């Protein structure tokens, strides 16, 4: 029996959770707690009906953690290449679970879905929201963040990813603590220290970081999720302003969910497979 093929455009915690949910489907049945699979003629062993799950990564992280299912690296340069891959590999469902700021691949996914006829779902973690005591300055791009920053502080904690520091490279009046998973791509600000680290981060640790480096302003993207939200709490406690770069919109006409389980259910509905379990 052919296995329905699902392609996950990954690189996020949510993508990993979805791959785990889909790959957890038991070959002997519909998944934990699900009904048993139909038996072959004569009552022999059950007919396997697991999903084939492929996660595609752009390849920007040197040593990604192992993923359930199959792994493809290198990304897709354009919508045409992704559309051809979907057709050639007989993909039944496409899930865009990339980073909320990966706007280009999200546009490619929407166009490739329209061209190939493969249904598309966007899986996005919820964004952050300002609360009582927050001093947020919401902007639309890293360039806009760089424009307002000098009026807010002189020692900035910059957490905008390894490609985002370039927008601040012309600022010589601000000192930066740049935290990224891997070394930032040049150019970078002339007065800066780079801290390579991976979340999740605690409020206590973030509080200590702000104090140790005498930070007086935070600059971040609205990435959402709990792993890196502690810096916002620490900044609020310290009374520091935060420049928050708003996320780009999901392409029009694309269904969006913030739940990996809902994404798994969506895949099930389009492949006729039960996809439940624990990620």
PDB file of C-alpha atoms in Angstrom, residues 6-165:
ATOM      1  CA  UNK A   6       3.576  14.783   3.896  1.00  0.00           C
ATOM      2  CA  UNK A   7       6.160  17.542   3.499  1.00  0.00           C
ATOM      3  CA  UNK A   8       6.860  19.790   6.490  1.00  0.00           C
ATOM      4  CA  UNK A   9       8.807  22.979   5.866  1.00  0.00           C
ATOM      5  CA  UNK A  10      10.545  23.021   9.220  1.00  0.00           C
ATOM      6  CA  UNK A  11      13.147  24.623  11.416  1.00  0.00           C
ATOM      7  CA  UNK A  12      10.927  25.338  14.440  1.00  0.00           C
ATOM      8  CA  UNK A  13       9.880  23.581  17.621  1.00  0.00           C
ATOM      9  CA  UNK A  14       6.360  23.320  16.220  1.00  0.00           C
ATOM     10  CA  UNK A  15       7.651  21.570  13.085  1.00  0.00           C
ATOM     11  CA  UNK A  16       9.471  19.033  15.241  1.00  0.00           C
ATOM     12  CA  UNK A  17       6.353  18.449  17.338  1.00  0.00           C
ATOM     13  CA  UNK A  18       4.260  17.905  14.224  1.00  0.00           C
ATOM     14  CA  UNK A  19       6.797  15.470  12.752  1.00  0.00           C
ATOM     15  CA  UNK A  20       6.722  13.552  16.039  1.00  0.00           C
ATOM     16  CA  UNK A  21       2.931  13.399  16.037  1.00  0.00           C
ATOM     17  CA  UNK A  22       2.773  12.189  12.455  1.00  0.00           C
ATOM     18  CA  UNK A  23       5.640   9.710  12.820  1.00  0.00           C
ATOM     19  CA  UNK A  24       4.154   8.273  16.018  1.00  0.00           C
ATOM     20  CA  UNK A  25       1.380   6.622  14.044  1.00  0.00           C
ATOM     21  CA  UNK A  26       1.605   2.894  14.739  1.00  0.00           C
ATOM     22  CA  UNK A  27       2.172   0.696  11.684  1.00  0.00           C
ATOM     23  CA  UNK A  28      -0.190  -1.800  13.269  1.00  0.00           C
ATOM     24  CA  UNK A  29      -3.017   0.658  13.700  1.00  0.00           C
ATOM     25  CA  UNK A  30      -4.219   4.220  13.482  1.00  0.00           C
ATOM     26  CA  UNK A  31      -2.041   5.475  16.326  1.00  0.00           C
ATOM     27  CA  UNK A  32      -2.059   5.326  20.111  1.00  0.00           C
ATOM     28  CA  UNK A  33      -5.628   4.772  21.202  1.00  0.00           C
ATOM     29  CA  UNK A  34      -6.879   4.456  17.640  1.00  0.00           C
ATOM     30  CA  UNK A  35      -8.655   1.557  15.998  1.00  0.00           C
ATOM     31  CA  UNK A  36      -6.572  -1.336  14.666  1.00  0.00           C
ATOM     32  CA  UNK A  37      -5.519  -1.302  11.043  1.00  0.00           C
ATOM     33  CA  UNK A  38      -7.503  -3.455   8.613  1.00  0.00           C
ATOM     34  CA  UNK A  39      -6.157  -6.979   8.345  1.00  0.00           C
ATOM     35  CA  UNK A  40      -4.910  -8.444   5.109  1.00  0.00           C
ATOM     36  CA  UNK A  41      -7.012 -11.065   3.301  1.00  0.00           C
ATOM     37  CA  UNK A  42      -7.029 -14.339   5.243  1.00  0.00           C
ATOM     38  CA  UNK A  43      -6.584 -12.637   8.596  1.00  0.00           C
ATOM     39  CA  UNK A  44      -2.799 -12.333   8.396  1.00  0.00           C
ATOM     40  CA  UNK A  45      -0.725  -9.417   9.663  1.00  0.00           C
ATOM     41  CA  UNK A  46      -2.317  -5.938   9.583  1.00  0.00           C
ATOM     42  CA  UNK A  47      -1.814  -3.874   6.456  1.00  0.00           C
ATOM     43  CA  UNK A  48       0.707  -1.086   7.271  1.00  0.00           C
ATOM     44  CA  UNK A  49      -0.598   2.395   6.582  1.00  0.00           C
ATOM     45  CA  UNK A  50       1.862   4.787   8.146  1.00  0.00           C
ATOM     46  CA  UNK A  51       2.455   8.222   6.728  1.00  0.00           C
ATOM     47  CA  UNK A  52       5.675   9.093   4.985  1.00  0.00           C
ATOM     48  CA  UNK A  53       6.870  12.277   6.703  1.00  0.00           C
ATOM     49  CA  UNK A  54       9.623  14.451   5.242  1.00  0.00           C
ATOM     50  CA  UNK A  55      10.888  17.596   6.962  1.00  0.00           C
ATOM     51  CA  UNK A  56      12.737  20.124   4.828  1.00  0.00           C
ATOM     52  CA  UNK A  57      15.333  22.403   6.451  1.00  0.00           C
ATOM     53  CA  UNK A  58      17.025  25.373   4.816  1.00  0.00           C
ATOM     54  CA  UNK A  59      20.417  24.102   6.001  1.00  0.00           C
ATOM     55  CA  UNK A  60      21.418  27.299   7.813  1.00  0.00           C
ATOM     56  CA  UNK A  61      21.997  25.483  11.114  1.00  0.00           C
ATOM     57  CA  UNK A  62      25.216  23.490  10.974  1.00  0.00           C
ATOM     58  CA  UNK A  63      24.160  20.610  13.250  1.00  0.00           C
ATOM     59  CA  UNK A  64      20.375  20.318  13.485  1.00  0.00           C
ATOM     60  CA  UNK A  65      18.994  17.940  16.072  1.00  0.00           C
ATOM     61  CA  UNK A  66      17.707  14.594  14.762  1.00  0.00           C
ATOM     62  CA  UNK A  67      14.139  14.635  13.470  1.00  0.00           C
ATOM     63  CA  UNK A  68      11.496  11.898  13.200  1.00  0.00           C
ATOM     64  CA  UNK A  69      10.865  10.707   9.644  1.00  0.00           C
ATOM     65  CA  UNK A  70      12.943  11.705   6.636  1.00  0.00           C
ATOM     66  CA  UNK A  71      15.103  14.830   6.413  1.00  0.00           C
ATOM     67  CA  UNK A  72      15.763  17.022   3.393  1.00  0.00           C
ATOM     68  CA  UNK A  73      18.228  19.926   3.609  1.00  0.00           C
ATOM     69  CA  UNK A  74      18.941  22.821   1.286  1.00  0.00           C
ATOM     70  CA  UNK A  75      15.569  24.529   1.133  1.00  0.00           C
ATOM     71  CA  UNK A  76      13.827  25.576  -2.071  1.00  0.00           C
ATOM     72  CA  UNK A  77      15.106  28.582  -4.036  1.00  0.00           C
ATOM     73  CA  UNK A  78      11.750  29.416  -5.604  1.00  0.00           C
ATOM     74  CA  UNK A  79       8.116  28.387  -5.874  1.00  0.00           C
ATOM     75  CA  UNK A  80       8.743  26.512  -9.130  1.00  0.00           C
ATOM     76  CA  UNK A  81      11.332  24.240  -7.531  1.00  0.00           C
ATOM     77  CA  UNK A  82       9.082  23.489  -4.590  1.00  0.00           C
ATOM     78  CA  UNK A  83       6.107  22.839  -6.890  1.00  0.00           C
ATOM     79  CA  UNK A  84       8.134  20.358  -8.957  1.00  0.00           C
ATOM     80  CA  UNK A  85       9.335  18.582  -5.812  1.00  0.00           C
ATOM     81  CA  UNK A  86       5.774  18.250  -4.527  1.00  0.00           C
ATOM     82  CA  UNK A  87       4.675  16.704  -7.813  1.00  0.00           C
ATOM     83  CA  UNK A  88       7.693  14.447  -8.319  1.00  0.00           C
ATOM     84  CA  UNK A  89       7.517  13.092  -4.777  1.00  0.00           C
ATOM     85  CA  UNK A  90       3.738  12.716  -4.808  1.00  0.00           C
ATOM     86  CA  UNK A  91       3.166  14.871  -1.754  1.00  0.00           C
ATOM     87  CA  UNK A  92      -0.407  14.726  -0.476  1.00  0.00           C
ATOM     88  CA  UNK A  93      -0.208  17.572   2.062  1.00  0.00           C
ATOM     89  CA  UNK A  94       2.178  20.489   2.696  1.00  0.00           C
ATOM     90  CA  UNK A  95       2.685  22.176   6.078  1.00  0.00           C
ATOM     91  CA  UNK A  96       4.602  25.451   6.326  1.00  0.00           C
ATOM     92  CA  UNK A  97       5.988  25.293   9.866  1.00  0.00           C
ATOM     93  CA  UNK A  98       8.891  27.656   9.263  1.00  0.00           C
ATOM     94  CA  UNK A  99       9.891  30.564  11.492  1.00  0.00           C
ATOM     95  CA  UNK A 100       7.280  33.359  11.606  1.00  0.00           C
ATOM     96  CA  UNK A 101       9.818  35.668   9.918  1.00  0.00           C
ATOM     97  CA  UNK A 102      10.695  33.286   7.062  1.00  0.00           C
ATOM     98  CA  UNK A 103       8.489  35.287   4.701  1.00  0.00           C
ATOM     99  CA  UNK A 104      10.145  34.236   1.453  1.00  0.00           C
ATOM    100  CA  UNK A 105       9.702  30.486   1.868  1.00  0.00           C
ATOM    101  CA  UNK A 106       6.123  31.086   3.040  1.00  0.00           C
ATOM    102  CA  UNK A 107       5.410  32.954  -0.211  1.00  0.00           C
ATOM    103  CA  UNK A 108       7.045  30.123  -2.176  1.00  0.00           C
ATOM    104  CA  UNK A 109       4.873  27.593  -0.337  1.00  0.00           C
ATOM    105  CA  UNK A 110       1.661  29.465  -1.136  1.00  0.00           C
ATOM    106  CA  UNK A 111       2.539  29.745  -4.823  1.00  0.00           C
ATOM    107  CA  UNK A 112       3.733  26.132  -5.054  1.00  0.00           C
ATOM    108  CA  UNK A 113       0.512  24.929  -3.452  1.00  0.00           C
ATOM    109  CA  UNK A 114      -1.557  26.873  -5.990  1.00  0.00           C
ATOM    110  CA  UNK A 115       0.499  25.513  -8.901  1.00  0.00           C
ATOM    111  CA  UNK A 116       0.608  21.881  -7.805  1.00  0.00           C
ATOM    112  CA  UNK A 117      -2.807  21.572  -6.194  1.00  0.00           C
ATOM    113  CA  UNK A 118      -1.251  20.212  -2.985  1.00  0.00           C
ATOM    114  CA  UNK A 119      -3.189  21.545   0.027  1.00  0.00           C
ATOM    115  CA  UNK A 120      -1.238  23.873   2.316  1.00  0.00           C
ATOM    116  CA  UNK A 121      -1.486  24.677   6.016  1.00  0.00           C
ATOM    117  CA  UNK A 122       0.622  27.252   7.899  1.00  0.00           C
ATOM    118  CA  UNK A 123       1.594  26.258  11.446  1.00  0.00           C
ATOM    119  CA  UNK A 124       2.548  29.371  13.445  1.00  0.00           C
ATOM    120  CA  UNK A 125       3.190  29.766  17.135  1.00  0.00           C
ATOM    121  CA  UNK A 126       1.160  32.637  18.684  1.00  0.00           C
ATOM    122  CA  UNK A 127       2.872  36.007  18.771  1.00  0.00           C
ATOM    123  CA  UNK A 128       3.678  37.909  21.946  1.00  0.00           C
ATOM    124  CA  UNK A 129       1.408  40.609  23.370  1.00  0.00           C
ATOM    125  CA  UNK A 130       2.356  43.599  25.495  1.00  0.00           C
ATOM    126  CA  UNK A 131       1.008  43.542  29.040  1.00  0.00           C
ATOM    127  CA  UNK A 132       0.752  45.981  31.942  1.00  0.00           C
ATOM    128  CA  UNK A 133       4.115  47.604  32.597  1.00  0.00           C
ATOM    129  CA  UNK A 134       5.565  46.849  29.164  1.00  0.00           C
ATOM    130  CA  UNK A 135       7.166  49.721  27.251  1.00  0.00           C
ATOM    131  CA  UNK A 136       6.999  48.355  23.720  1.00  0.00           C
ATOM    132  CA  UNK A 137       7.871  50.216  20.547  1.00  0.00           C
ATOM    133  CA  UNK A 138       6.462  48.083  17.729  1.00  0.00           C
ATOM    134  CA  UNK A 139       8.036  48.561  14.286  1.00  0.00           C
ATOM    135  CA  UNK A 140       7.686  46.870  10.924  1.00  0.00           C
ATOM    136  CA  UNK A 141      11.280  45.948  10.061  1.00  0.00           C
ATOM    137  CA  UNK A 142      14.845  45.746  11.410  1.00  0.00           C
ATOM    138  CA  UNK A 143      15.604  48.976   9.552  1.00  0.00           C
ATOM    139  CA  UNK A 144      12.806  50.762  11.391  1.00  0.00           C
ATOM    140  CA  UNK A 145      14.084  49.314  14.649  1.00  0.00           C
ATOM    141  CA  UNK A 146      17.542  50.732  13.927  1.00  0.00           C
ATOM    142  CA  UNK A 147      16.003  54.127  13.234  1.00  0.00           C
ATOM    143  CA  UNK A 148      14.252  54.420  16.614  1.00  0.00           C
ATOM    144  CA  UNK A 149      16.882  52.672  18.734  1.00  0.00           C
ATOM    145  CA  UNK A 150      19.319  55.559  19.393  1.00  0.00           C
ATOM    146  CA  UNK A 151      16.505  57.567  20.979  1.00  0.00           C
ATOM    147  CA  UNK A 152      15.745  54.783  23.459  1.00  0.00           C
ATOM    148  CA  UNK A 153      19.081  53.601  24.808  1.00  0.00           C
ATOM    149  CA  UNK A 154      22.838  53.237  24.469  1.00  0.00           C
ATOM    150  CA  UNK A 155      23.401  49.585  25.462  1.00  0.00           C
ATOM    151  CA  UNK A 156      21.128  47.268  23.490  1.00  0.00           C
ATOM    152  CA  UNK A 157      20.367  43.580  23.879  1.00  0.00           C
ATOM    153  CA  UNK A 158      19.861  42.519  20.253  1.00  0.00           C
ATOM    154  CA  UNK A 159      18.020  39.242  19.574  1.00  0.00           C
ATOM    155  CA  UNK A 160      16.978  39.387  15.924  1.00  0.00           C
ATOM    156  CA  UNK A 161      18.711  36.316  14.483  1.00  0.00           C
ATOM    157  CA  UNK A 162      22.058  35.898  12.803  1.00  0.00           C
ATOM    158  CA  UNK A 163      21.041  37.764   9.642  1.00  0.00           C
ATOM    159  CA  UNK A 164      19.292  40.650  11.395  1.00  0.00           C
ATOM    160  CA  UNK A 165      22.305  42.419  12.900  1.00  0.00           C
TER     161      UNK A 165
END
